mmCIF file of C-alpha atoms in Angstrom:
data_model
loop_
_atom_site.group_PDB
_atom_site.id
_atom_site.type_symbol
_atom_site.label_atom_id
_atom_site.label_comp_id
_atom_site.label_asym_id
_atom_site.label_seq_id
_atom_site.Cartn_x
_atom_site.Cartn_y
_atom_site.Cartn_z
ATOM 1 C CA MET A 158 19.315 -6.923 15.972
ATOM 2 C CA LYS A 159 18.096 -6.480 19.567
ATOM 3 C CA THR A 160 20.190 -4.762 22.225
ATOM 4 C CA GLY A 161 18.454 -4.837 25.591
ATOM 5 C CA SER A 162 14.932 -3.629 24.864
ATOM 6 C CA GLU A 163 15.987 -1.710 21.742
ATOM 7 C CA ILE A 164 15.521 -3.218 18.298
ATOM 8 C CA SER A 165 17.700 -2.009 15.416
ATOM 9 C CA LEU A 166 17.643 -2.840 11.724
ATOM 10 C CA VAL A 167 21.079 -3.837 10.442
ATOM 11 C CA LEU A 168 22.626 -5.548 7.422
ATOM 12 C CA ALA A 169 23.887 -9.095 7.967
ATOM 13 C CA GLU A 170 25.135 -12.018 5.926
ATOM 14 C CA HIS A 171 22.617 -14.706 5.030
ATOM 15 C CA ALA A 172 22.567 -17.866 2.941
ATOM 16 C CA GLU A 173 21.788 -17.551 -0.757
ATOM 17 C CA PRO A 174 18.070 -18.035 -1.528
ATOM 18 C CA GLU A 175 16.883 -21.269 -3.084
ATOM 19 C CA ALA A 176 14.075 -21.027 -5.623
ATOM 20 C CA GLY A 177 11.021 -23.226 -5.375
ATOM 21 C CA PRO A 178 9.415 -24.688 -8.528
ATOM 22 C CA ASP A 179 7.279 -21.550 -9.048
ATOM 23 C CA GLU A 180 9.838 -18.964 -7.986
ATOM 24 C CA ALA A 181 12.375 -16.759 -9.735
ATOM 25 C CA ILE A 182 15.607 -15.524 -8.190
ATOM 26 C CA VAL A 183 15.764 -11.728 -8.421
ATOM 27 C CA ALA A 184 18.868 -9.606 -7.921
ATOM 28 C CA VAL A 185 17.391 -6.678 -5.995
ATOM 29 C CA HIS A 186 18.191 -3.119 -7.065
ATOM 30 C CA ALA A 187 15.706 -1.287 -4.822
ATOM 31 C CA PHE A 188 13.039 -1.932 -2.226
ATOM 32 C CA SER A 189 10.483 0.294 -0.536
ATOM 33 C CA LEU A 190 9.276 0.404 3.043
ATOM 34 C CA ASN A 191 5.746 0.026 4.369
ATOM 35 C CA ASN A 192 4.455 1.186 7.739
ATOM 36 C CA GLY A 193 3.172 -2.251 8.700
ATOM 37 C CA GLU A 194 6.404 -4.133 8.128
ATOM 38 C CA VAL A 195 8.481 -1.382 9.746
ATOM 39 C CA ARG A 196 6.282 -1.259 12.846
ATOM 40 C CA GLY A 197 6.427 -5.027 13.090
ATOM 41 C CA ALA A 198 10.207 -5.153 12.678
ATOM 42 C CA LEU A 199 10.999 -2.375 15.167
ATOM 43 C CA HIS A 200 8.377 -3.191 17.800
ATOM 44 C CA ASP A 201 7.992 -6.960 17.629
ATOM 45 C CA GLY A 202 11.076 -8.203 15.810
ATOM 46 C CA ILE A 203 13.571 -10.696 17.165
ATOM 47 C CA ASP A 204 17.176 -11.435 16.238
ATOM 48 C CA GLY A 205 17.371 -13.125 12.873
ATOM 49 C CA ASP A 206 14.118 -11.770 11.467
ATOM 50 C CA ARG A 207 14.359 -10.883 7.785
ATOM 51 C CA PRO A 208 11.666 -8.322 6.911
ATOM 52 C CA GLY A 209 10.780 -6.933 3.509
ATOM 53 C CA TRP A 210 7.825 -7.061 1.117
ATOM 54 C CA ASP A 211 8.387 -4.744 -1.876
ATOM 55 C CA LEU A 212 11.293 -5.141 -4.284
ATOM 56 C CA SER A 213 12.447 -4.513 -7.831
ATOM 57 C CA GLY A 214 15.447 -5.790 -9.728
ATOM 58 C CA VAL A 215 16.651 -8.169 -12.437
ATOM 59 C CA VAL A 216 15.793 -11.850 -12.883
ATOM 60 C CA GLN A 217 18.735 -14.204 -12.455
ATOM 61 C CA THR A 218 16.880 -17.495 -12.860
ATOM 62 C CA ALA A 219 13.242 -18.345 -13.553
ATOM 63 C CA PRO A 220 11.168 -21.515 -14.055
ATOM 64 C CA GLU A 221 10.785 -22.701 -17.627
ATOM 65 C CA GLY A 222 7.460 -21.598 -19.069
ATOM 66 C CA SER A 223 6.914 -18.919 -16.430
ATOM 67 C CA GLY A 224 7.171 -16.043 -18.912
ATOM 68 C CA PHE A 225 10.297 -14.690 -17.218
ATOM 69 C CA ARG A 226 13.899 -15.116 -18.217
ATOM 70 C CA GLN A 227 17.339 -14.026 -17.103
ATOM 71 C CA GLY A 228 17.849 -10.283 -17.449
ATOM 72 C CA ASP A 229 14.194 -9.245 -17.210
ATOM 73 C CA ARG A 230 13.604 -6.074 -15.214
ATOM 74 C CA VAL A 231 10.873 -6.889 -12.682
ATOM 75 C CA VAL A 232 8.908 -5.781 -9.650
ATOM 76 C CA GLY A 233 7.747 -8.280 -7.066
ATOM 77 C CA LEU A 234 6.157 -8.970 -3.710
ATOM 78 C CA VAL A 235 7.228 -11.393 -0.993
ATOM 79 C CA TRP A 236 5.946 -11.773 2.561
ATOM 80 C CA SER A 237 9.392 -11.747 4.198
ATOM 81 C CA GLY A 238 13.054 -11.410 3.308
ATOM 82 C CA GLY A 239 12.668 -8.756 0.612
ATOM 83 C CA TRP A 240 15.332 -6.464 2.059
ATOM 84 C CA ALA A 241 18.176 -8.450 0.540
ATOM 85 C CA GLU A 242 20.555 -8.617 -2.410
ATOM 86 C CA ARG A 243 18.868 -11.681 -3.901
ATOM 87 C CA VAL A 244 15.344 -12.948 -3.230
ATOM 88 C CA ALA A 245 13.244 -15.916 -4.344
ATOM 89 C CA VAL A 246 9.948 -14.427 -5.606
ATOM 90 C CA PRO A 247 6.817 -16.383 -6.610
ATOM 91 C CA THR A 248 6.147 -15.702 -10.294
ATOM 92 C CA SER A 249 2.465 -15.156 -9.421
ATOM 93 C CA ARG A 250 3.544 -11.957 -7.652
ATOM 94 C CA LEU A 251 6.143 -10.832 -10.191
ATOM 95 C CA ALA A 252 5.777 -8.536 -13.205
ATOM 96 C CA LYS A 253 8.037 -7.089 -15.861
ATOM 97 C CA ILE A 254 8.610 -3.347 -15.812
ATOM 98 C CA PRO A 255 9.106 -1.139 -18.874
ATOM 99 C CA ASP A 256 12.628 0.083 -19.569
ATOM 100 C CA ASP A 257 11.678 3.690 -18.840
ATOM 101 C CA VAL A 258 10.446 2.892 -15.315
ATOM 102 C CA SER A 259 13.207 3.125 -12.719
ATOM 103 C CA PHE A 260 13.782 0.405 -10.155
ATOM 104 C CA GLU A 261 13.160 2.979 -7.437
ATOM 105 C CA ALA A 262 9.738 3.920 -8.847
ATOM 106 C CA ALA A 263 8.758 0.293 -9.461
ATOM 107 C CA SER A 264 9.630 -0.723 -5.909
ATOM 108 C CA THR A 265 6.833 1.497 -4.564
ATOM 109 C CA LEU A 266 4.134 -0.534 -6.327
ATOM 110 C CA PRO A 267 3.657 -3.944 -4.688
ATOM 111 C CA VAL A 268 1.984 -3.359 -1.321
ATOM 112 C CA ALA A 269 0.749 0.208 -1.832
ATOM 113 C CA GLY A 270 -0.270 -0.159 -5.469
ATOM 114 C CA LEU A 271 -1.847 -3.592 -5.134
ATOM 115 C CA THR A 272 -3.737 -2.570 -1.995
ATOM 116 C CA ALA A 273 -5.109 0.555 -3.667
ATOM 117 C CA ALA A 274 -6.023 -1.221 -6.916
ATOM 118 C CA VAL A 275 -7.682 -4.252 -5.323
ATOM 119 C CA ALA A 276 -9.486 -2.212 -2.650
ATOM 120 C CA LEU A 277 -10.982 0.007 -5.354
ATOM 121 C CA GLN A 278 -12.491 -3.110 -6.936
ATOM 122 C CA LYS A 279 -14.721 -3.711 -3.899
ATOM 123 C CA LYS A 280 -17.285 -1.289 -5.325
ATOM 124 C CA THR A 281 -17.780 -0.459 -8.984
ATOM 125 C CA ILE A 282 -16.900 3.198 -9.453
ATOM 126 C CA GLY A 283 -16.938 5.585 -12.384
ATOM 127 C CA PRO A 284 -18.172 9.041 -13.344
ATOM 128 C CA GLY A 285 -20.583 10.234 -10.672
ATOM 129 C CA SER A 286 -19.209 7.950 -7.969
ATOM 130 C CA ARG A 287 -17.986 9.584 -4.776
ATOM 131 C CA VAL A 288 -14.857 8.138 -3.182
ATOM 132 C CA LEU A 289 -13.202 9.089 0.113
ATOM 133 C CA VAL A 290 -9.564 8.230 0.823
ATOM 134 C CA THR A 291 -8.150 8.560 4.335
ATOM 135 C CA ALA A 292 -4.448 8.206 5.216
ATOM 136 C CA ALA A 293 -4.245 10.116 1.959
ATOM 137 C CA THR A 294 -0.550 11.031 2.072
ATOM 138 C CA GLY A 295 0.553 7.448 2.736
ATOM 139 C CA GLY A 296 1.655 4.994 0.075
ATOM 140 C CA VAL A 297 -1.782 3.416 -0.440
ATOM 141 C CA GLY A 298 -3.608 6.743 -0.289
ATOM 142 C CA ILE A 299 -1.387 8.346 -2.913
ATOM 143 C CA TYR A 300 -2.069 5.574 -5.414
ATOM 144 C CA ALA A 301 -5.752 5.240 -4.466
ATOM 145 C CA ILE A 302 -6.438 8.920 -5.173
ATOM 146 C CA GLN A 303 -4.818 8.691 -8.607
ATOM 147 C CA LEU A 304 -6.525 5.422 -9.582
ATOM 148 C CA ALA A 305 -9.966 6.555 -8.406
ATOM 149 C CA ALA A 306 -9.601 9.856 -10.246
ATOM 150 C CA ALA A 307 -8.511 8.011 -13.394
ATOM 151 C CA ALA A 308 -11.732 5.976 -13.167
ATOM 152 C CA GLY A 309 -13.712 9.216 -13.273
ATOM 153 C CA ALA A 310 -14.826 9.254 -9.634
ATOM 154 C CA HIS A 311 -15.181 12.401 -7.553
ATOM 155 C CA VAL A 312 -12.399 11.950 -4.980
ATOM 156 C CA THR A 313 -12.258 13.459 -1.502
ATOM 157 C CA ALA A 314 -8.952 13.172 0.372
ATOM 158 C CA PHE A 315 -9.143 13.260 4.163
ATOM 159 C CA ALA A 316 -6.289 15.233 5.722
ATOM 160 C CA ARG A 317 -5.155 15.995 9.269
ATOM 161 C CA ASP A 318 -4.572 19.638 8.356
ATOM 162 C CA GLY A 319 -4.574 21.881 5.315
ATOM 163 C CA SER A 320 -0.827 21.810 4.711
ATOM 164 C CA THR A 321 -1.080 18.949 2.190
ATOM 165 C CA ALA A 322 -4.067 20.302 0.252
ATOM 166 C CA GLU A 323 -2.146 21.373 -2.856
ATOM 167 C CA PHE A 324 -0.194 18.120 -2.881
ATOM 168 C CA LEU A 325 -3.411 16.066 -2.717
ATOM 169 C CA ARG A 326 -5.151 18.125 -5.392
ATOM 170 C CA ASN A 327 -2.179 17.597 -7.694
ATOM 171 C CA LEU A 328 -2.695 13.846 -7.279
ATOM 172 C CA GLY A 329 -6.283 14.174 -8.492
ATOM 173 C CA ALA A 330 -8.362 14.865 -5.379
ATOM 174 C CA ASP A 331 -11.401 17.028 -6.110
ATOM 175 C CA GLU A 332 -11.955 17.964 -2.475
ATOM 176 C CA ILE A 333 -9.827 18.062 0.668
ATOM 177 C CA ALA A 334 -11.647 17.296 3.907
ATOM 178 C CA VAL A 335 -9.744 18.604 6.913
ATOM 179 C CA GLY A 336 -11.223 17.046 10.031
ATOM 180 C CA VAL A 337 -14.274 14.919 10.798
ATOM 181 C CA GLU A 338 -16.838 17.656 10.256
ATOM 182 C CA ALA A 339 -15.547 18.356 6.757
ATOM 183 C CA GLY A 340 -15.396 14.635 5.990
ATOM 184 C CA GLU A 341 -19.057 14.226 6.816
ATOM 185 C CA LYS A 342 -20.087 17.363 4.938
ATOM 186 C CA SER A 343 -18.440 16.157 1.712
ATOM 187 C CA GLY A 344 -20.304 12.851 1.790
ATOM 188 C CA PRO A 345 -22.123 10.589 1.415
ATOM 189 C CA TYR A 346 -19.644 8.297 -0.312
ATOM 190 C CA ASP A 347 -20.133 5.247 -2.470
ATOM 191 C CA LEU A 348 -16.699 3.918 -1.526
ATOM 192 C CA ILE A 349 -14.410 4.767 1.368
ATOM 193 C CA LEU A 350 -10.822 3.544 1.556
ATOM 194 C CA GLU A 351 -9.981 3.861 5.245
ATOM 195 C CA GLY A 352 -6.447 3.433 6.553
ATOM 196 C CA VAL A 353 -6.606 5.008 10.009
ATOM 197 C CA GLY A 354 -9.105 3.086 12.135
ATOM 198 C CA GLY A 355 -10.107 4.144 15.636
ATOM 199 C CA SER A 356 -12.543 7.022 15.939
ATOM 200 C CA LEU A 357 -12.155 8.037 12.289
ATOM 201 C CA LEU A 358 -13.411 4.643 11.139
ATOM 202 C CA GLY A 359 -16.396 5.008 13.449
ATOM 203 C CA ALA A 360 -17.277 8.344 11.893
ATOM 204 C CA ALA A 361 -16.631 7.168 8.326
ATOM 205 C CA LEU A 362 -19.089 4.290 8.656
ATOM 206 C CA THR A 363 -21.894 6.831 9.019
ATOM 207 C CA TRP A 364 -20.833 8.712 5.880
ATOM 208 C CA LEU A 365 -21.607 5.896 3.449
ATOM 209 C CA ALA A 366 -24.226 6.264 0.751
ATOM 210 C CA PRO A 367 -26.860 3.502 0.458
ATOM 211 C CA ARG A 368 -25.097 0.281 -0.602
ATOM 212 C CA GLY A 369 -21.801 2.039 -0.011
ATOM 213 C CA VAL A 370 -18.665 0.115 0.956
ATOM 214 C CA CYS A 371 -15.993 1.071 3.470
ATOM 215 C CA VAL A 372 -12.747 -0.850 2.917
ATOM 216 C CA LEU A 373 -10.540 -0.858 6.011
ATOM 217 C CA PHE A 374 -7.024 -1.407 4.655
ATOM 218 C CA GLY A 375 -4.963 -0.174 7.609
ATOM 219 C CA ASP A 376 -4.992 0.937 11.230
ATOM 220 C CA ALA A 377 -2.526 3.787 11.576
ATOM 221 C CA SER A 378 -4.331 5.175 14.634
ATOM 222 C CA GLU A 379 -2.745 4.400 17.992
ATOM 223 C CA ASP A 380 -6.268 3.669 19.241
ATOM 224 C CA ALA A 381 -7.493 0.444 17.659
ATOM 225 C CA LEU A 382 -10.886 0.593 19.381
ATOM 226 C CA THR A 383 -13.747 1.789 17.175
ATOM 227 C CA THR A 384 -17.273 2.693 18.225
ATOM 228 C CA PHE A 385 -19.954 3.853 15.780
ATOM 229 C CA ASP A 386 -23.629 4.690 15.442
ATOM 230 C CA SER A 387 -24.945 1.328 14.262
ATOM 231 C CA ARG A 388 -28.421 2.646 13.519
ATOM 232 C CA ARG A 389 -27.107 5.378 11.254
ATOM 233 C CA PHE A 390 -24.784 2.925 9.510
ATOM 234 C CA ARG A 391 -27.573 0.405 8.877
ATOM 235 C CA LEU A 392 -30.720 2.463 8.401
ATOM 236 C CA GLN A 393 -30.008 6.117 7.789
ATOM 237 C CA SER A 394 -26.917 6.183 5.631
ATOM 238 C CA GLY A 395 -27.186 8.948 3.040
ATOM 239 C CA GLY A 396 -30.801 9.597 3.976
ATOM 240 C CA ALA A 397 -31.888 6.161 2.729
ATOM 241 C CA TYR A 398 -31.690 2.619 4.000
ATOM 242 C CA GLY A 399 -29.389 -0.365 4.109
ATOM 243 C CA GLY A 400 -26.866 -2.250 2.068
ATOM 244 C CA THR A 401 -23.813 -0.640 3.624
ATOM 245 C CA VAL A 402 -20.695 -2.777 4.065
ATOM 246 C CA LEU A 403 -17.530 -2.684 6.180
ATOM 247 C CA TYR A 404 -14.853 -4.766 4.440
ATOM 248 C CA GLY A 405 -11.738 -5.848 6.336
ATOM 249 C CA PHE A 406 -8.927 -5.825 3.761
ATOM 250 C CA PHE A 407 -5.744 -7.894 4.102
ATOM 251 C CA LEU A 408 -3.568 -8.093 0.993
ATOM 252 C CA LEU A 409 -2.194 -11.571 1.692
ATOM 253 C CA GLU A 410 -5.732 -12.968 1.814
ATOM 254 C CA GLU A 411 -6.726 -11.114 -1.361
ATOM 255 C CA LEU A 412 -3.837 -12.654 -3.311
ATOM 256 C CA THR A 413 -3.951 -16.198 -1.933
ATOM 257 C CA ARG A 414 -7.617 -17.061 -1.310
ATOM 258 C CA PRO A 415 -8.582 -20.483 -2.744
ATOM 259 C CA GLU A 416 -11.230 -19.000 -5.059
ATOM 260 C CA GLY A 417 -11.301 -15.622 -6.720
ATOM 261 C CA ALA A 418 -7.822 -14.510 -5.725
ATOM 262 C CA ALA A 419 -6.683 -11.213 -7.197
ATOM 263 C CA ASP A 420 -4.126 -11.636 -9.993
ATOM 264 C CA GLY A 421 -1.137 -9.917 -8.410
ATOM 265 C CA SER A 422 1.134 -10.324 -11.426
ATOM 266 C CA ALA A 423 -1.359 -8.833 -13.889
ATOM 267 C CA ILE A 424 -2.232 -5.925 -11.595
ATOM 268 C CA LEU A 425 1.439 -5.156 -10.984
ATOM 269 C CA ALA A 426 2.072 -5.197 -14.744
ATOM 270 C CA ASP A 427 -0.807 -2.758 -15.287
ATOM 271 C CA LEU A 428 0.461 -0.431 -12.564
ATOM 272 C CA ALA A 429 3.981 -0.522 -14.007
ATOM 273 C CA GLN A 430 2.596 0.385 -17.432
ATOM 274 C CA ARG A 431 0.727 3.303 -15.876
ATOM 275 C CA LEU A 432 4.025 4.545 -14.444
ATOM 276 C CA SER A 433 5.510 4.297 -17.911
ATOM 277 C CA ASP A 434 2.748 6.221 -19.675
ATOM 278 C CA GLY A 435 2.573 8.865 -16.958
ATOM 279 C CA SER A 436 -1.001 8.171 -15.860
ATOM 280 C CA LEU A 437 0.306 7.115 -12.436
ATOM 281 C CA ARG A 438 3.174 8.697 -10.606
ATOM 282 C CA PRO A 439 5.083 7.494 -7.576
ATOM 283 C CA ILE A 440 5.706 9.845 -4.688
ATOM 284 C CA ILE A 441 9.053 9.012 -3.125
ATOM 285 C CA GLY A 442 9.685 11.033 -0.007
ATOM 286 C CA ARG A 443 13.173 9.680 0.573
ATOM 287 C CA THR A 444 15.744 7.617 -1.298
ATOM 288 C CA ALA A 445 18.757 6.258 0.574
ATOM 289 C CA PRO A 446 21.302 3.434 0.396
ATOM 290 C CA TRP A 447 20.148 0.295 2.154
ATOM 291 C CA ALA A 448 22.809 0.716 4.827
ATOM 292 C CA ASP A 449 20.595 3.552 6.136
ATOM 293 C CA ILE A 450 17.669 1.212 6.757
ATOM 294 C CA ASP A 451 17.331 1.842 10.493
ATOM 295 C CA ALA A 452 17.273 5.649 10.363
ATOM 296 C CA THR A 453 15.035 5.701 7.292
ATOM 297 C CA ALA A 454 12.538 3.282 8.836
ATOM 298 C CA ARG A 455 12.293 5.343 12.023
ATOM 299 C CA ASP A 456 11.770 8.552 10.058
ATOM 300 C CA LEU A 457 9.004 6.851 8.078
ATOM 301 C CA LEU A 458 7.119 6.019 11.270
ATOM 302 C CA LYS A 459 7.609 9.579 12.525
ATOM 303 C CA ARG A 460 6.042 10.860 9.270
ATOM 304 C CA LYS A 461 9.037 13.030 8.472
ATOM 305 C CA PHE A 462 8.161 12.857 4.765
ATOM 306 C CA ALA A 463 5.147 12.139 2.569
ATOM 307 C CA GLY A 464 5.070 9.176 0.253
ATOM 308 C CA LYS A 465 7.335 6.168 0.118
ATOM 309 C CA ALA A 466 10.828 5.516 1.409
ATOM 310 C CA VAL A 467 13.028 3.682 -1.098
ATOM 311 C CA LEU A 468 16.346 1.970 -0.322
ATOM 312 C CA THR A 469 18.838 1.150 -3.066
ATOM 313 C CA VAL A 470 20.872 -2.031 -2.862
ATOM 314 C CA GLY A 471 24.605 -2.209 -3.495
ATOM 315 C CA GLY A 472 26.780 0.487 -4.959
#
């Protein structure tokens, strides 16, 4: 809803969703918020917009042969309209969740978990690999640190200050780099997952090891302009030469490209199983009823808590 120049997020009645031939209708129990969708809704939204990407709940109807049936507990991803009581979700972006995984925990997986998991595939990593994660206390960063550590990589988490060091180490980070100087000193890195942009991206591009990859998955910085030392990026990275890559990551493209699209359903199922067996843990900074969407979204942008914000539907 827009009043004058002010945009507010409010609950409103809407028509029941209609499922397409490859969609299931899900009764939503919980959804989580992401910085990108919240910024878009509050800064660029217009009356009638229906935001929402991440959701979890129970299948009401599903296409025959899809592998889903009424009553299945699921987690899913849509590109709009996920903040609702019932949502039509493509089965290609839907996965069952184990009974011991809560709807609240599962709802944190789609955007953050898929982004972290797919971005980590842009460079083969394992024991001996060095990985840097910026925006480390955000949803993607939290999962990226855990997944990279589980793969055996040496993980450095980039932090604005030292107050989150213990938190990041508990996630699996081997080192905490506070500030640009520390980030450079801990390198070079085989893989960098960069979610800030601006001047930090410019610095990070010079920290890559030969044939290293920097995956830009977000742009949390207010300054979108990046400058960098092109010679050091191309010729002198890690004291050797060449092969370095800057990869612009956009989840929608990763999941829908004509050839070689990431299997969103299978990755979500794997992440949900990791929640179940305890090898991956969600960090939920706030849980609130969905009627509190406006206040919760604003607090998320103000970084009043680490981790994800989860809203519960109904009740």
